[in-house]
Amino acid sequence: MAGELTTQGYIKHHLTNASVGEGFWTWHVDTLAWSILLGLVFIISFYAVARKATVGVPGKFQCFVEMIVEFVGNSVKDTFHGKNPLIAPLALTIFVWVLLMNTMDIIPVDWLPSLAALIGGESWETISSGQSHIYMKVVPTTDLNMTAALALGVFILMIFYSIKIKGVGGFLKELYAHPFNTPWLYWFNFILEVIALIAKPMSLALRLFGNLYAGELIFILIAGLMGVWQLPAHFIWAAFHLLVIPLQAFIFMMLTIVYLSLAHEDH
Amino acid sequence: MNLNATLLGETIAFIVFVWFTMKFVWPPLNGAIEERQNKIADGLAAGERAEKDLELAQEKASEQLKEAKAQAADIIEQAKKRAMQIVDEETQKGHDERESIISQGHAEVVAERNRAKEDLRQQVSVLAIAGAEKILERQIDAAAHSDILDKLVAEL
C-alpha cells in the first residue's frame, strides 16, 4: 500500500540506483544506460561532423564541434609536449562525455525518474507518494562507479606510458629514488610515491563524483524540503551549478592531460 | 554507492568511446581544422605579398611618371629654344635680305644717276655746241674742236 511521503524516503529514493545482480556483480542499469546513451550522442554527432568535415567554409554545427575540438587541442598542446596520438582524442572524449553527463543534472530531478516509473507500470499515486519501486538516477557522474571507471582508465594509461617510456626499472626508480635520493630512505620514498600515485586517480574520481553528487543532492533537498519556494531556489542553484558542470568536466580533462604528461616525462 | 560491476562496464564503455574518437572522430576534424588554418595562413601571406607588389608597382609608376614629366619638360625646353633659334635665324635672314635689297636699290639708284649724268653730259655738250654755234654764228667743226668740247664736258 502507498505510505506517507517522507522527506527522508524521497531523498533516499532519489539516491538509489536501478540495479540488477548481487554483491559485486551488481549492475547499475541507469548509470550504464544513461552514460552509454550520452557517449553515443557524443560520438555519433561528432562522427557525423567528422565524416563530412570540409576544409572550406564550415556549417554552424561543424563550427561548434570544431570550437570544442580546437579548445581541447589547444589545452593538450599547452600542457602535453610529447607526441602521442591518443592524448587529444582521450581528452576530447573525457571532456564532452563528462560535460554531457554532468548536464543531466540540470534536468529537474523528478522528471525522468517519474517518467521511468510511469513507463514501468507504476500508478501516479504510487509515484507521487514516493513508494515507486522503479529507481532511476539520471546523472551518471553522481555514481562513483562511473567516475572511478574514468579514473581507472586514466590510471591504466598512466602506468602503461610510464613503463613504455621509462621501462619497468625507470618507473620503479621513480617510485623509490624520489624525493630523497639516498638508499637509507628508499623505503620512505616508496611509501610516499605509491600514495601519491594512487592519490591521482582517487582524487580524479572523487572530485568529479563529490561535486556532482553534492550538486544533485542539493537539487533533491530543494525539491524535497522547500515546497513552493523550490522554484526560485532551483533556478538560483541551477544557475550556480551551470558553472560547476563545465568546470568539473574541464578539470577532469586537464588533470588527465597533466597526469599523462607526467607519465611521459623521463627524469 | 559501493563499487561494483558497473565499474567494469563503464571502463569498457570508456575504452570503446576513446578508441572510436581516436580512430574516426579526432583525425578528420583536426585535419580539417589544420588544413583550413594552413589555407588561411597562405591566404594572408598571399595578401601581404600582393600588397607589397602593389606598393612596388605604385612606386614604379610614380617614378615613371616623374621621368615622363621631366622628359616632357626637356622636350618643351628644347622646342622653345629651337623656336627662338628659328625666329632669330629668320630675323637675321630678313635683315640680310633687307640689307641686300637696300644695297641693290642703292646701286641701281647710283647707276641710274650716273647714266642720267652721262646723258645730261651728252646733252649738255650738244647744247653747249649748239649755244656756241649760235654765239659764233657759224658752223664750228665739231670734229675739229672736239678736244675742247671734251674738256668742257669733263669739267661739267
XYZ file of C-alpha atoms in Angstrom:
423
model
C 0.000 0.000 0.000
C 1.021 3.595 -0.514
C 2.560 5.052 2.645
C 3.154 8.657 3.612
C 5.691 10.592 1.584
C 8.573 11.408 3.913
C 11.409 13.709 3.018
C 13.855 11.057 4.059
C 12.208 8.488 1.856
C 12.061 10.907 -1.030
C 15.754 11.674 -0.828
C 16.694 8.071 -0.353
C 14.598 7.085 -3.330
C 16.376 9.626 -5.496
C 19.790 8.415 -4.408
C 19.152 4.773 -5.202
C 20.336 3.326 -8.451
C 18.296 0.997 -10.547
C 20.307 -2.171 -10.219
C 20.315 -5.827 -11.074
C 22.555 -8.521 -9.648
C 24.004 -9.238 -6.220
C 27.128 -8.226 -4.311
C 29.973 -7.202 -6.539
C 28.106 -8.325 -9.623
C 25.521 -5.616 -9.196
C 24.963 -3.591 -12.325
C 23.669 -0.044 -12.076
C 21.443 -0.193 -15.104
C 20.541 3.507 -15.047
C 24.154 4.671 -14.830
C 25.199 2.331 -17.622
C 22.258 3.198 -19.851
C 22.471 6.954 -19.471
C 26.246 7.136 -19.728
C 26.360 4.934 -22.809
C 23.452 6.823 -24.365
C 25.240 10.124 -23.786
C 28.519 8.656 -25.010
C 26.720 7.587 -28.185
C 25.231 11.070 -28.533
C 28.778 12.406 -28.368
C 30.454 10.054 -30.804
C 27.591 9.902 -33.281
C 27.175 13.679 -33.512
C 30.928 14.243 -33.697
C 31.369 11.403 -36.157
C 28.634 12.846 -38.358
C 30.564 16.111 -38.470
C 33.949 14.440 -38.843
C 32.781 12.375 -41.798
C 31.641 15.413 -43.742
C 34.182 17.875 -42.390
C 35.048 20.381 -45.076
C 38.157 22.486 -45.238
C 36.119 25.286 -46.779
C 33.538 27.387 -45.001
C 32.138 25.158 -42.229
C 28.479 24.928 -41.275
C 27.244 26.088 -37.911
C 27.319 22.690 -36.255
C 30.730 21.947 -37.719
C 31.895 25.291 -36.339
C 30.582 24.375 -32.908
C 32.237 20.974 -32.965
C 35.461 22.457 -34.277
C 35.416 25.022 -31.483
C 35.342 22.218 -28.915
C 37.973 20.229 -30.793
C 40.239 23.241 -31.045
C 39.716 24.136 -27.398
C 40.682 20.624 -26.318
C 43.516 20.530 -28.845
C 44.967 23.775 -27.502
C 44.678 22.566 -23.921
C 46.580 19.434 -24.905
C 49.202 21.377 -26.857
C 49.809 23.750 -23.954
C 50.318 21.004 -21.407
C 51.472 17.889 -23.220
C 54.675 18.297 -25.178
C 55.304 14.748 -26.337
C 53.936 13.139 -29.447
C 51.091 10.796 -28.673
C 48.058 10.414 -30.936
C 45.995 9.110 -28.007
C 46.097 12.095 -25.667
C 43.982 14.579 -27.624
C 41.150 12.147 -28.517
C 41.214 10.919 -24.923
C 40.901 14.455 -23.610
C 38.116 15.229 -26.081
C 36.166 12.115 -25.114
C 36.536 12.833 -21.406
C 35.595 16.482 -21.761
C 32.491 16.064 -23.890
C 31.305 12.876 -22.275
C 31.667 14.198 -18.726
C 30.130 17.504 -19.786
C 27.082 15.737 -21.223
C 26.728 13.508 -18.162
C 27.064 16.476 -15.812
C 24.489 18.410 -17.813
C 21.895 15.769 -16.938
C 21.983 17.457 -13.539
C 20.074 20.427 -14.956
C 17.034 18.340 -15.848
C 14.539 18.690 -12.944
C 15.177 15.862 -10.508
C 11.726 14.266 -10.717
C 11.076 14.274 -14.435
C 12.984 11.305 -15.699
C 12.525 9.077 -12.608
C 8.769 9.697 -12.690
C 8.633 9.051 -16.412
C 10.572 5.823 -15.961
C 8.198 4.738 -13.216
C 5.170 5.526 -15.399
C 6.621 3.515 -18.248
C 7.424 0.791 -15.751
C 3.741 0.496 -14.950
C 3.578 2.259 -11.558
C 0.420 4.245 -10.844
C 0.658 8.001 -10.435
C -0.365 7.738 -6.762
C 2.468 5.351 -6.042
C 4.939 7.579 -7.769
C 3.834 10.787 -6.108
C 3.889 9.159 -2.677
C 7.457 8.066 -3.216
C 6.664 4.343 -2.984
C 7.631 3.517 -6.543
C 9.909 0.509 -6.845
C 11.451 1.765 -10.005
C 14.612 3.689 -9.359
C 16.357 5.992 -11.753
C 19.460 8.122 -11.204
C 19.908 10.079 -14.381
C 23.268 11.751 -13.704
C 25.899 9.065 -14.306
C 28.664 11.165 -12.748
C 26.881 11.028 -9.391
C 27.667 7.321 -9.394
C 31.116 6.589 -8.014
C 31.372 3.633 -10.387
C 31.215 5.976 -13.351
C 33.854 8.425 -12.175
C 36.037 5.613 -10.871
C 35.833 3.915 -14.256
C 37.098 7.061 -15.954
C 39.846 7.469 -13.369
C 40.763 3.802 -13.701
C 41.110 4.167 -17.442
C 43.371 7.168 -16.973
C 45.345 5.340 -14.264
C 45.943 2.342 -16.504
C 47.196 4.660 -19.248
C 49.475 6.444 -16.747
C 51.073 3.145 -15.696
C 51.229 1.944 -19.310
C 53.010 5.018 -20.618
C 55.290 5.305 -17.573
C 56.535 1.797 -18.244
C 56.576 2.258 -22.024
C 58.643 5.451 -21.869
C 60.905 4.746 -18.899
C 60.856 0.971 -18.768
C 59.902 -1.036 -15.687
C 63.177 -0.097 -13.977
C 62.740 3.575 -14.691
C 59.181 3.505 -13.434
C 60.193 1.745 -10.220
C 63.159 4.036 -9.767
C 60.788 6.970 -9.908
C 58.883 5.361 -7.078
C 61.781 4.708 -4.699
C 64.521 7.202 -5.595
C 62.444 10.313 -5.240
C 62.292 12.789 -3.456
C 65.190 11.633 -1.117
C 67.923 10.150 -3.229
C 69.744 8.108 -0.600
C 69.391 4.338 -0.174
C 68.618 4.874 3.516
C 65.326 6.464 2.671
C 64.222 4.371 -0.308
C 61.533 2.637 1.766
C 60.177 6.006 2.817
C 60.215 7.333 -0.735
C 58.422 4.253 -1.917
C 55.566 4.686 0.565
C 55.305 8.384 -0.297
C 55.350 7.903 -4.054
C 52.932 4.994 -4.119
C 50.471 7.037 -2.069
C 50.957 9.966 -4.442
C 50.449 7.684 -7.436
C 47.272 6.120 -6.050
C 46.015 9.544 -4.974
C 45.926 10.752 -8.550
C 43.131 8.515 -9.846
C 41.427 8.595 -6.458
C 41.299 12.369 -6.489
C 40.119 12.368 -10.115
C 37.254 10.023 -9.341
C 36.279 11.534 -6.013
C 36.461 15.153 -7.137
C 34.056 14.666 -10.003
C 31.818 12.358 -8.027
C 31.787 14.629 -4.961
C 30.986 17.796 -6.840
C 28.186 16.313 -8.886
C 26.794 14.220 -6.042
C 26.663 17.281 -3.810
C 25.055 19.339 -6.558
C 22.459 16.683 -7.227
C 21.812 16.266 -3.510
C 21.115 19.959 -3.144
C 18.659 19.813 -6.041
C 16.927 16.902 -4.305
C 16.910 18.700 -0.955
C 15.429 21.809 -2.560
C 12.779 19.716 -4.261
C 12.060 17.730 -1.121
C 12.053 20.419 1.536
C 11.204 23.813 0.145
C 7.649 23.438 -1.112
C 6.668 26.289 -3.387
C 9.934 28.097 -2.674
C 11.784 25.435 -4.577
C 11.054 27.263 -7.818
C 13.338 30.296 -7.274
C 15.738 28.167 -5.243
C 16.048 25.699 -8.103
C 16.696 28.491 -10.509
C 19.438 30.012 -8.355
C 21.127 26.710 -7.675
C 20.867 25.694 -11.339
C 22.454 28.976 -12.406
C 25.302 28.394 -9.980
C 25.561 24.780 -10.994
C 25.967 25.813 -14.631
C 29.456 26.913 -13.624
C 30.248 23.648 -11.871
C 29.178 21.432 -14.770
C 31.705 22.567 -17.405
C 34.320 23.364 -14.767
C 34.381 19.808 -13.445
C 34.500 18.411 -16.980
C 37.386 20.743 -17.774
C 39.260 19.905 -14.558
C 38.939 16.184 -15.205
C 40.263 16.666 -18.740
C 43.124 18.944 -17.700
C 44.260 16.664 -14.881
C 44.156 13.698 -17.245
C 46.443 15.575 -19.632
C 48.741 16.633 -16.800
C 48.997 13.138 -15.313
C 49.714 11.580 -18.703
C 52.219 14.319 -19.409
C 53.978 13.471 -16.136
C 53.923 9.808 -17.103
C 55.767 10.710 -20.317
C 58.451 12.714 -18.572
C 61.770 10.983 -18.181
C 63.858 12.197 -15.261
C 27.245 3.611 -3.648
C 29.579 0.625 -3.479
C 31.936 -0.074 -6.275
C 30.585 -2.941 -8.274
C 30.417 -4.462 -11.719
C 29.168 -1.138 -13.102
C 32.774 0.000 -12.810
C 33.858 -2.664 -15.268
C 31.040 -1.882 -17.666
C 31.821 1.817 -17.609
C 35.535 1.177 -18.067
C 34.810 -0.879 -21.157
C 32.447 1.808 -22.472
C 35.119 4.422 -21.811
C 37.761 2.446 -23.684
C 35.426 1.915 -26.638
C 34.486 5.597 -26.813
C 38.107 6.735 -26.607
C 39.110 4.222 -29.265
C 36.322 5.353 -31.566
C 37.187 9.009 -31.060
C 40.858 8.326 -31.720
C 40.081 6.327 -34.837
C 37.207 8.143 -36.500
C 36.473 11.488 -34.856
C 39.672 13.276 -33.962
C 41.815 12.815 -37.105
C 39.340 14.151 -39.705
C 38.220 17.052 -37.518
C 41.699 18.080 -36.512
C 42.905 17.525 -40.066
C 40.194 19.799 -41.431
C 40.986 22.460 -38.848
C 44.714 22.348 -39.500
C 44.269 22.346 -43.257
C 41.979 25.348 -43.010
C 44.486 27.083 -40.770
C 47.168 26.483 -43.385
C 44.870 27.787 -46.092
C 44.137 30.921 -44.116
C 47.809 31.435 -43.396
C 48.590 31.017 -47.112
C 45.832 33.452 -47.988
C 47.141 36.019 -45.552
C 50.666 35.611 -46.857
C 49.423 35.990 -50.436
C 47.533 39.105 -49.444
C 50.617 40.562 -47.849
C 52.686 39.726 -50.914
C 50.094 41.329 -53.179
C 50.132 44.432 -51.012
C 53.889 44.632 -51.305
C 53.672 44.103 -55.065
C 51.099 46.847 -55.319
C 53.300 49.206 -53.335
C 56.220 48.389 -55.597
C 54.135 48.916 -58.715
C 52.861 52.213 -57.412
C 56.391 53.331 -56.662
C 57.493 52.294 -60.138
C 54.542 54.046 -61.738
C 55.199 57.267 -59.870
C 58.868 57.083 -60.829
C 57.979 56.591 -64.446
C 55.536 59.439 -64.257
C 58.237 61.665 -62.830
C 60.619 60.615 -65.580
C 57.996 61.258 -68.236
C 57.305 64.682 -66.782
C 60.988 65.505 -66.804
C 61.261 64.326 -70.395
C 58.268 66.394 -71.402
C 59.745 69.446 -69.740
C 63.018 68.800 -71.571
C 61.270 68.477 -74.888
C 59.316 71.662 -74.310
C 62.512 73.461 -73.348
C 64.231 72.237 -76.480
C 61.252 73.203 -78.622
C 61.264 76.689 -77.133
C 64.964 77.038 -77.834
C 64.505 75.785 -81.348
C 61.636 78.211 -81.905
C 63.721 81.065 -80.624
C 66.557 79.968 -82.842
C 64.259 79.806 -85.843
C 62.888 83.253 -85.080
C 66.409 84.586 -84.721
C 67.519 82.954 -87.917
C 64.523 84.283 -89.805
C 65.042 87.736 -88.389
C 68.656 87.594 -89.421
C 67.686 86.396 -92.874
C 65.078 89.114 -93.204
C 67.577 91.647 -92.077
C 70.129 90.417 -94.569
C 67.593 90.407 -97.342
C 66.545 93.905 -96.480
C 70.152 94.966 -96.489
C 70.767 93.335 -99.799
C 67.596 94.796 -101.299
C 68.561 98.217 -99.951
C 72.095 97.984 -101.222
C 70.844 96.728 -104.589
C 68.474 99.668 -104.709
C 71.312 101.952 -103.832
C 73.438 100.558 -106.576
C 70.594 100.846 -109.050
C 69.974 104.410 -107.968
C 73.637 105.218 -108.322
C 73.808 103.553 -111.728
C 70.674 105.401 -112.815
C 72.110 108.655 -111.629
C 75.383 108.015 -113.411
C 73.553 107.170 -116.561
C 71.455 110.267 -116.212
C 74.572 112.261 -115.546
C 76.138 110.762 -118.605
C 73.039 111.600 -120.626
C 72.988 115.035 -119.239
C 76.625 115.474 -120.094
C 75.967 114.315 -123.618
C 73.040 116.651 -123.943
C 74.994 119.460 -122.255
C 77.819 119.061 -124.769
C 75.282 119.123 -127.583
C 73.612 122.139 -126.036
C 76.952 123.748 -125.475
C 77.868 123.196 -129.048
C 74.517 124.492 -130.182
C 74.966 127.502 -127.924
C 78.438 128.101 -129.157
C 77.245 127.769 -132.736
C 74.628 130.372 -132.064
C 77.166 132.516 -130.355
C 79.709 132.212 -133.141
C 77.031 132.434 -135.819
C 78.882 129.918 -137.735
C 79.489 126.350 -138.098
C 82.202 125.128 -135.904
C 83.653 121.969 -136.992
C 82.643 119.690 -134.183
C 85.289 117.276 -135.027
C 87.998 119.891 -135.140
C 87.141 121.169 -131.705
C 86.226 118.014 -130.090
C 89.174 118.139 -127.734
C 87.975 121.460 -126.384
C 84.434 120.104 -126.105
C 85.570 117.011 -124.329
C 87.495 119.138 -121.857
C 84.378 121.153 -121.348
C 82.256 118.098 -120.848
C 84.752 116.751 -118.354
C 84.612 119.935 -116.422
C 80.811 119.744 -116.072
